[in-house]
Every structure is written in structure tokens, then in C-alpha cells.
mmCIF file of C-alpha atoms in Angstrom:
data_model
loop_
_atom_site.group_PDB
_atom_site.id
_atom_site.type_symbol
_atom_site.label_atom_id
_atom_site.label_comp_id
_atom_site.label_asym_id
_atom_site.label_seq_id
_atom_site.Cartn_x
_atom_site.Cartn_y
_atom_site.Cartn_z
ATOM 1 C CA MET A 166 19.170 9.670 1.648
ATOM 2 C CA LYS A 167 15.955 9.624 3.690
ATOM 3 C CA LYS A 168 14.429 7.090 1.300
ATOM 4 C CA VAL A 169 17.507 4.860 1.503
ATOM 5 C CA LEU A 170 17.421 4.879 5.322
ATOM 6 C CA LEU A 171 13.697 4.196 5.287
ATOM 7 C CA LEU A 172 14.088 1.192 3.014
ATOM 8 C CA LEU A 173 16.922 -0.158 5.159
ATOM 9 C CA THR A 174 14.693 0.202 8.215
ATOM 10 C CA VAL A 175 11.960 -1.767 6.486
ATOM 11 C CA LEU A 176 14.357 -4.637 5.893
ATOM 12 C CA VAL A 177 15.568 -4.917 9.481
ATOM 13 C CA ILE A 178 12.410 -4.269 11.507
ATOM 14 C CA PRO A 179 10.769 -7.598 12.445
ATOM 15 C CA GLY A 180 7.047 -8.216 12.166
ATOM 16 C CA ALA A 181 6.516 -7.537 15.850
ATOM 17 C CA ALA A 182 2.799 -6.940 15.579
ATOM 18 C CA TYR A 183 2.342 -10.232 13.722
ATOM 19 C CA LEU A 184 4.193 -12.100 16.472
ATOM 20 C CA VAL A 185 2.139 -10.354 19.109
ATOM 21 C CA LEU A 186 -1.038 -11.543 17.431
ATOM 22 C CA GLN A 187 0.028 -15.142 17.889
ATOM 23 C CA THR A 188 -0.129 -14.756 21.685
ATOM 24 C CA GLY A 189 -3.686 -13.487 21.941
ATOM 25 C CA LYS A 190 -5.864 -10.537 21.021
ATOM 26 C CA ASN A 191 -5.364 -8.839 24.382
ATOM 27 C CA ASN A 192 -1.758 -8.133 23.417
ATOM 28 C CA TYR A 193 -2.401 -6.049 20.301
ATOM 29 C CA GLN A 194 0.134 -3.272 19.846
ATOM 30 C CA THR A 195 0.245 -0.138 17.729
ATOM 31 C CA LEU A 196 2.036 -0.408 14.388
ATOM 32 C CA GLU A 197 4.969 1.845 13.584
ATOM 33 C CA ILE A 198 4.387 4.917 11.406
ATOM 34 C CA PHE A 199 6.949 5.038 8.584
ATOM 35 C CA GLY A 200 8.450 8.006 6.798
ATOM 36 C CA PRO A 201 9.850 11.410 7.738
ATOM 37 C CA LYS A 202 8.256 13.165 10.691
ATOM 38 C CA GLU A 203 8.518 16.634 12.146
ATOM 39 C CA PRO A 204 7.935 17.702 15.748
ATOM 40 C CA VAL A 205 5.494 20.567 16.164
ATOM 41 C CA VAL A 206 5.741 22.677 19.317
ATOM 42 C CA SER A 207 2.463 24.050 20.590
ATOM 43 C CA THR A 208 2.364 27.844 20.811
ATOM 44 C CA SER A 209 0.256 27.532 23.933
ATOM 45 C CA GLY A 210 2.930 25.567 25.743
ATOM 46 C CA GLY A 211 1.115 22.238 25.513
ATOM 47 C CA THR A 212 2.556 18.813 24.725
ATOM 48 C CA PRO A 213 4.584 18.788 21.469
ATOM 49 C CA ASP A 214 2.897 16.990 18.580
ATOM 50 C CA THR A 215 4.329 15.138 15.571
ATOM 51 C CA VAL A 216 3.450 15.608 11.906
ATOM 52 C CA TYR A 217 3.948 12.363 9.997
ATOM 53 C CA HIS A 218 4.528 11.746 6.314
ATOM 54 C CA THR A 219 1.280 11.117 4.424
ATOM 55 C CA ILE A 220 0.457 9.864 0.940
ATOM 56 C CA GLY A 221 0.051 12.833 -1.414
ATOM 57 C CA ASP A 222 -3.055 13.583 -3.465
ATOM 58 C CA PHE A 223 -3.439 11.538 -6.638
ATOM 59 C CA SER A 224 -5.754 11.087 -9.593
ATOM 60 C CA PHE A 225 -5.789 7.873 -11.662
ATOM 61 C CA ILE A 226 -8.175 5.848 -13.819
ATOM 62 C CA SER A 227 -9.294 2.365 -12.804
ATOM 63 C CA GLN A 228 -9.979 -0.774 -14.825
ATOM 64 C CA ASP A 229 -13.596 0.297 -15.318
ATOM 65 C CA SER A 230 -12.537 3.849 -16.305
ATOM 66 C CA SER A 231 -13.623 5.334 -12.959
ATOM 67 C CA LEU A 232 -11.666 8.196 -11.414
ATOM 68 C CA ILE A 233 -9.685 7.060 -8.355
ATOM 69 C CA THR A 234 -8.394 9.808 -6.057
ATOM 70 C CA GLN A 235 -7.553 10.368 -2.417
ATOM 71 C CA GLU A 236 -11.303 10.774 -1.879
ATOM 72 C CA THR A 237 -11.776 7.119 -2.857
ATOM 73 C CA VAL A 238 -9.709 6.016 0.130
ATOM 74 C CA LYS A 239 -10.895 8.688 2.556
ATOM 75 C CA GLY A 240 -11.508 7.075 5.937
ATOM 76 C CA LYS A 241 -10.256 3.696 4.653
ATOM 77 C CA ILE A 242 -7.353 1.401 5.358
ATOM 78 C CA TYR A 243 -5.797 0.432 2.053
ATOM 79 C CA ILE A 244 -3.040 -1.659 0.531
ATOM 80 C CA ALA A 245 -0.990 -0.383 -2.416
ATOM 81 C CA ASP A 246 1.429 -1.983 -4.854
ATOM 82 C CA PHE A 247 3.045 -1.285 -8.240
ATOM 83 C CA PHE A 248 3.017 -3.818 -11.064
ATOM 84 C CA PHE A 249 2.490 -4.251 -14.809
ATOM 85 C CA THR A 250 0.285 -6.754 -16.610
ATOM 86 C CA THR A 251 2.959 -8.261 -18.888
ATOM 87 C CA CYS A 252 5.363 -8.944 -16.014
ATOM 88 C CA LYS A 253 6.277 -12.639 -15.827
ATOM 89 C CA SER A 254 8.398 -12.588 -12.668
ATOM 90 C CA ILE A 255 7.297 -10.970 -9.396
ATOM 91 C CA CYS A 256 3.964 -9.407 -10.422
ATOM 92 C CA PRO A 257 1.926 -12.627 -10.806
ATOM 93 C CA LYS A 258 3.048 -13.728 -7.333
ATOM 94 C CA MET A 259 2.162 -10.337 -5.885
ATOM 95 C CA SER A 260 -1.269 -10.273 -7.507
ATOM 96 C CA ASN A 261 -2.026 -13.823 -6.394
ATOM 97 C CA ASN A 262 -1.042 -12.952 -2.830
ATOM 98 C CA LEU A 263 -3.174 -9.816 -2.945
ATOM 99 C CA MET A 264 -6.114 -12.024 -3.898
ATOM 100 C CA ARG A 265 -5.690 -13.551 -0.432
ATOM 101 C CA VAL A 266 -5.894 -10.087 1.108
ATOM 102 C CA GLN A 267 -8.989 -9.210 -0.908
ATOM 103 C CA ASN A 268 -10.712 -12.451 0.057
ATOM 104 C CA GLU A 269 -9.817 -12.039 3.733
ATOM 105 C CA PHE A 270 -11.531 -8.627 3.811
ATOM 106 C CA SER A 271 -14.116 -9.199 1.084
ATOM 107 C CA ASP A 272 -17.000 -8.108 3.312
ATOM 108 C CA ASP A 273 -15.123 -5.292 5.030
ATOM 109 C CA ALA A 274 -15.878 -1.914 3.443
ATOM 110 C CA ASP A 275 -13.081 -0.297 5.484
ATOM 111 C CA VAL A 276 -10.324 -2.108 3.561
ATOM 112 C CA LEU A 277 -9.435 -1.395 -0.084
ATOM 113 C CA LEU A 278 -6.612 -2.337 -2.481
ATOM 114 C CA ILE A 279 -4.972 -0.209 -5.195
ATOM 115 C CA SER A 280 -2.571 -1.721 -7.734
ATOM 116 C CA HIS A 281 -0.757 0.923 -9.810
ATOM 117 C CA THR A 282 0.671 0.058 -13.209
ATOM 118 C CA VAL A 283 4.247 1.122 -13.943
ATOM 119 C CA ASP A 284 3.577 0.647 -17.666
ATOM 120 C CA PRO A 285 0.696 3.036 -18.348
ATOM 121 C CA GLU A 286 1.416 3.190 -22.081
ATOM 122 C CA ASN A 287 0.360 -0.439 -22.461
ATOM 123 C CA ASP A 288 -1.822 -0.963 -19.392
ATOM 124 C CA THR A 289 -4.956 0.825 -20.539
ATOM 125 C CA PRO A 290 -8.260 0.414 -18.664
ATOM 126 C CA PRO A 291 -9.423 -2.449 -20.954
ATOM 127 C CA VAL A 292 -6.111 -4.270 -20.417
ATOM 128 C CA LEU A 293 -6.367 -3.730 -16.669
ATOM 129 C CA ALA A 294 -9.990 -4.929 -16.726
ATOM 130 C CA GLU A 295 -8.926 -8.199 -18.322
ATOM 131 C CA TYR A 296 -6.143 -8.617 -15.758
ATOM 132 C CA ALA A 297 -8.548 -7.821 -12.924
ATOM 133 C CA GLU A 298 -11.030 -10.394 -14.170
ATOM 134 C CA LYS A 299 -8.321 -13.081 -14.102
ATOM 135 C CA HIS A 300 -7.748 -12.245 -10.442
ATOM 136 C CA HIS A 301 -11.445 -12.350 -9.520
ATOM 137 C CA VAL A 302 -11.492 -8.740 -8.422
ATOM 138 C CA ILE A 303 -14.441 -7.605 -6.332
ATOM 139 C CA LYS A 304 -15.894 -4.424 -7.821
ATOM 140 C CA GLY A 305 -15.278 -1.446 -5.559
ATOM 141 C CA LYS A 306 -12.773 -3.368 -3.427
ATOM 142 C CA TRP A 307 -9.638 -3.709 -5.580
ATOM 143 C CA PHE A 308 -8.690 -1.030 -8.103
ATOM 144 C CA PHE A 309 -6.119 -1.473 -10.872
ATOM 145 C CA VAL A 310 -5.141 2.036 -11.922
ATOM 146 C CA THR A 311 -3.320 3.762 -14.733
ATOM 147 C CA GLY A 312 -2.641 7.379 -15.603
ATOM 148 C CA ASP A 313 0.152 9.830 -16.270
ATOM 149 C CA LYS A 314 3.507 8.054 -15.930
ATOM 150 C CA LYS A 315 5.203 10.970 -14.214
ATOM 151 C CA GLN A 316 2.514 11.086 -11.532
ATOM 152 C CA LEU A 317 2.530 7.310 -11.074
ATOM 153 C CA TYR A 318 6.303 7.294 -10.632
ATOM 154 C CA ASP A 319 6.247 10.359 -8.407
ATOM 155 C CA VAL A 320 3.824 8.787 -5.926
ATOM 156 C CA ALA A 321 5.744 5.499 -6.066
ATOM 157 C CA ARG A 322 8.976 7.243 -5.084
ATOM 158 C CA ASN A 323 7.900 10.161 -2.941
ATOM 159 C CA SER A 324 4.637 9.024 -1.346
ATOM 160 C CA TYR A 325 4.926 5.239 -0.998
ATOM 161 C CA TYR A 326 8.755 5.010 -0.927
ATOM 162 C CA ILE A 327 8.660 1.970 -3.203
ATOM 163 C CA THR A 328 12.226 2.580 -4.374
ATOM 164 C CA ALA A 329 15.240 4.652 -3.369
ATOM 165 C CA MET A 330 16.379 4.898 -7.002
ATOM 166 C CA ASP A 331 16.065 8.376 -8.486
ATOM 167 C CA GLY A 332 14.077 9.004 -11.652
ATOM 168 C CA ASP A 333 11.690 11.417 -13.314
ATOM 169 C CA GLY A 334 9.074 9.196 -14.929
ATOM 170 C CA SER A 335 10.562 9.713 -18.391
ATOM 171 C CA ALA A 336 10.418 7.147 -21.187
ATOM 172 C CA ASP A 337 13.598 5.408 -20.000
ATOM 173 C CA ASP A 338 12.594 5.374 -16.329
ATOM 174 C CA PHE A 339 11.285 2.086 -14.922
ATOM 175 C CA ILE A 340 10.265 0.890 -11.458
ATOM 176 C CA HIS A 341 10.011 -2.799 -10.602
ATOM 177 C CA SER A 342 9.434 -3.609 -6.931
ATOM 178 C CA GLU A 343 8.011 -6.458 -4.861
ATOM 179 C CA LYS A 344 6.938 -4.095 -2.079
ATOM 180 C CA ILE A 345 3.372 -3.849 -0.845
ATOM 181 C CA VAL A 346 2.460 -0.863 1.343
ATOM 182 C CA LEU A 347 -0.114 -0.669 4.129
ATOM 183 C CA VAL A 348 -1.727 2.772 4.534
ATOM 184 C CA ASP A 349 -3.981 3.815 7.411
ATOM 185 C CA LYS A 350 -7.085 6.022 7.440
ATOM 186 C CA GLU A 351 -4.922 9.124 7.877
ATOM 187 C CA ARG A 352 -2.921 8.154 4.748
ATOM 188 C CA ARG A 353 0.170 7.301 6.807
ATOM 189 C CA ILE A 354 2.395 4.329 5.932
ATOM 190 C CA ARG A 355 2.084 1.597 8.564
ATOM 191 C CA GLY A 356 3.964 -1.283 6.947
ATOM 192 C CA PHE A 357 6.051 -2.605 4.059
ATOM 193 C CA TYR A 358 5.883 -6.229 2.902
ATOM 194 C CA ASP A 359 7.463 -8.503 0.292
ATOM 195 C CA GLY A 360 4.489 -9.204 -1.936
ATOM 196 C CA THR A 361 6.068 -12.376 -3.343
ATOM 197 C CA ASP A 362 6.408 -13.987 0.098
ATOM 198 C CA TYR A 363 3.419 -15.922 1.456
ATOM 199 C CA MET A 364 4.314 -15.370 5.109
ATOM 200 C CA GLU A 365 4.962 -11.661 4.568
ATOM 201 C CA VAL A 366 1.465 -11.301 3.113
ATOM 202 C CA THR A 367 0.110 -13.276 6.078
ATOM 203 C CA ARG A 368 1.801 -10.678 8.276
ATOM 204 C CA LEU A 369 0.146 -7.933 6.205
ATOM 205 C CA ILE A 370 -3.279 -9.487 6.770
ATOM 206 C CA GLU A 371 -2.672 -9.676 10.506
ATOM 207 C CA GLU A 372 -1.394 -6.098 10.662
ATOM 208 C CA VAL A 373 -4.503 -4.849 8.876
ATOM 209 C CA LYS A 374 -6.387 -6.466 11.752
ATOM 210 C CA VAL A 375 -4.087 -4.658 14.194
ATOM 211 C CA LEU A 376 -5.018 -1.341 12.580
ATOM 212 C CA LYS A 377 -8.707 -2.185 12.627
ATOM 213 C CA TRP A 378 -8.460 -3.134 16.304
ATOM 214 C CA GLY A 379 -6.739 0.173 17.056
ATOM 215 C CA TYR A 380 -9.466 2.210 15.352
ATOM 216 C CA SER A 381 -12.253 0.245 17.028
ATOM 217 C CA ASN A 382 -10.712 0.851 20.462
ATOM 218 C CA LYS A 383 -10.046 4.579 20.134
ATOM 219 C CA LYS A 384 -11.727 6.555 22.868
#
């Protein structure tokens, strides 16, 4: 139920930060933090704090057979999506739009991209390497990853909230989603976007800049 409500929220919340950016950099605002959260009361009687949902630990293999884990994205802002190389519908549009994101932040070491296959049986590292080459991937910037299907599907559902549909990552289970997820340096979800929509990906680019502005202005 929590995942359903979260996905409904994503659909109705406007791109406020993107609109704010159009009026000038002095009006930057903080992005929302998505996912379940729990209040934590200080035992010393101080101000209550909040524990937010974070992306769980993971371990996958990239297109060049490198190990990609939570350590890879430590201290980074990153963008995540789920695709498969033989997809002929939404995936090519998503990958082409993510090329825009990569190129926008090509010289920014603080921003990474991770594209997870939902068809690990067929999307081996060599297959992913060929797909990455077609999309002019910058080495060390954009990772196409594969691995254990159950883990891939578990993080899609329970970490990134890509879908509200239940499943266990079995042979008959399949996820197909246009969603792109923005994750901050604390591994918290800060935005969901339709990866097939040009303007939505423009909003993603601008909201990455919002995050970067927020980190650069922390006291």
C-alpha cells in the first residue's frame, strides 16, 4: 500500500523546483524526499529528527565486468533506471534521454548514472558493453549493470519504488517501467521522472542542479 501511495504522489506532485529555476538562481528550493519516513525522538529532549528511506546495499556487474556497489556511488548524486537491451518501446527513448543527462554532467564527477537490466539472463556484460557503446557512454560515468535477477527486482521494487506490482524475481516475473529515479548523496530518493518524456528529463537535469546547489550552500 505504501508503494501505491508513493507512486500516486509522484504522478500528482508538480515539478516545483524546475519552475522555480526558471525565475532565477536566487530562488532555489529544497527538493522533496520520497519514501517512508519515521520520526525519531531524541532521548536528551532535543528536537525530533526524521529517518528517511534510503536505497539498500547492492552488488552488480557493469558492462566492463567491474563490480558496482553502494561504495561506487558513495558521496555522489546519481540517476537510476531499469531497462533491457532488446526492448523496442520505451527503453530506447529512456536511454537516449539519459544521454542528455550524461552529456550535461560529463565533466562533473559528483553525478553518475546506473541503468539496471531487467533481463539479466540475456543482458550479459558483453551485451551491455555493446549497448553502452551505441549510447556513447563515458567510462566511469554511466554504468549498465546486470546480476542476480532476484536482487535486481528487489531493489527495483523495495529501494527505488519503480513499480507497485508485487513479484519475487522468479522466471515469470517481469518489470517494465519508464521511471527514472534521482538519488542524493545520502542515498535518498529526491525525484521520479518519465524517462520517455523530453521535458521530464529536462526537469531531472534542472533538479540535479538544485541538489548540487543545496550541497554547495550547506553551512
